[in-house]
Amino acid sequence: MSVVTRFAPSPTGRLHMGHAFSAIRAHDVARERNGRFLLRIEDIDGTRSRPEHVATIVDDLRWLGLTWDGEVVFQSARLSNYAAALEQLREMRLLYRCYCTRAEIAEALSAPHGAVAVYPGTCRHSPARDAPHCWRLDMAAALARCGDLSWTDHGRVVANEALAQGDVVLARKDAPASYHLAVTVDDAAQGVTDVVRGRDLFEVTHVHRVVQALLGLPVPRYWHHELLVGADGERLAKRHGAPTLAALREAGVDGREVAARLRAGVV
Ligand code: GLU
């Protein structure tokens, strides 16, 4: 089976060096194996996504010398696919409406009985009412249905510990799908065989594995890479004042040289 990878940025801001690193890794894995590299714009968050960021992302990737195969896919054009997946899970009675506000959840989490960083299940048995709500996955029920799950990361088998993520949101109050649902549905729909992305998404991959099992989707191989750090060992992010790719490009820096340095591990 030929390799298919993807870069899936959210157009909520400008790309920085960490994004470039990730895009290059995913691109090279495909190119080295004669596979396909896809570009997917994760723009389901209608309030934070901006078309001008999409144009900048495209320019940034070209500047780095990266090419992708086929048309760019926009998640905002695929909402009916996420709705169908949600419906499937709802029919399995694995979703429930959650009416909690952010403030209520924060308050529940700061309660002095055990520091659980996951949603405490407040609405799990609430009667349905006419109020804004998101849809959460009843994780314990989902896992009871799936049985033991595993996936591979860098070829090593990882046992599933999705329970630790709690009852994650699969459809938001303000958006018809959450990242977890859309990314899982799309990786399968686009035939992605190898997911190459940052280590910061390792934990939530457990959730994605459960969603794949519930929806009967194929399981890609995962290759979570370490996050790019600066000379001081700190993660490179905007808060450290690192320039965006667009700023470097506009300052006349050669993007292919930047890409070559990143490939050589020199930040
Ligand atoms: N859209 C996600 C982000 O920009 C990445 C999705 C993924 O690679 O799974 O952080």
GROMACS .gro file of C-alpha atoms and ligand atoms in nm, residues 6-12 15 19 22 40-43 75 179 183-184 187 195-198 200-201 204 208 222 224, ligand 1:
model
   39
    6ARG     CA    1  -0.071   1.502   0.541
    7PHE     CA    2  -0.010   1.841   0.697
    8ALA     CA    3  -0.325   1.969   0.864
    9PRO     CA    4  -0.284   2.323   0.996
   10SER     CA    5  -0.560   2.530   1.154
   11PRO     CA    6  -0.576   2.873   0.988
   12THR     CA    7  -0.613   3.058   1.316
   15LEU     CA    8   0.274   2.944   1.094
   19HIS     CA    9   0.482   2.409   1.189
   22SER     CA   10   0.617   1.922   1.112
   40ARG     CA   11  -0.578   1.978   0.472
   41ILE     CA   12  -0.698   2.304   0.622
   42GLU     CA   13  -0.863   2.242   0.959
   43ASP     CA   14  -1.103   2.535   0.958
   75GLN     CA   15  -1.283   2.084   0.669
  179TYR     CA   16  -1.096   1.847   1.625
  183VAL     CA   17  -0.934   1.467   1.221
  184THR     CA   18  -1.030   1.101   1.261
  187ASP     CA   19  -0.762   1.087   0.793
  195VAL     CA   20   0.017   1.048   1.054
  196VAL     CA   21   0.331   1.254   1.114
  197ARG     CA   22   0.275   1.530   1.368
  198GLY     CA   23   0.406   1.684   1.688
  200ASP     CA   24   0.185   1.743   2.170
  201LEU     CA   25  -0.086   1.537   1.996
  204VAL     CA   26  -0.519   1.266   2.221
  208HIS     CA   27  -0.872   0.914   1.794
  222TYR     CA   28   0.156   0.731   1.384
  224HIS     CA   29   0.477   1.171   1.664
  268GLU     N1   30  -0.500   2.110   1.309
  268GLU     C1   31  -0.412   2.068   1.413
  268GLU     C2   32  -0.324   2.182   1.454
  268GLU     O1   33  -0.304   2.274   1.377
  268GLU     C3   34  -0.321   1.954   1.378
  268GLU     C4   35  -0.394   1.833   1.340
  268GLU     C5   36  -0.313   1.706   1.327
  268GLU     O2   37  -0.202   1.707   1.275
  268GLU     O3   38  -0.368   1.605   1.366
  268GLU     O4   39  -0.272   2.179   1.562
   0.00000   0.00000   0.00000
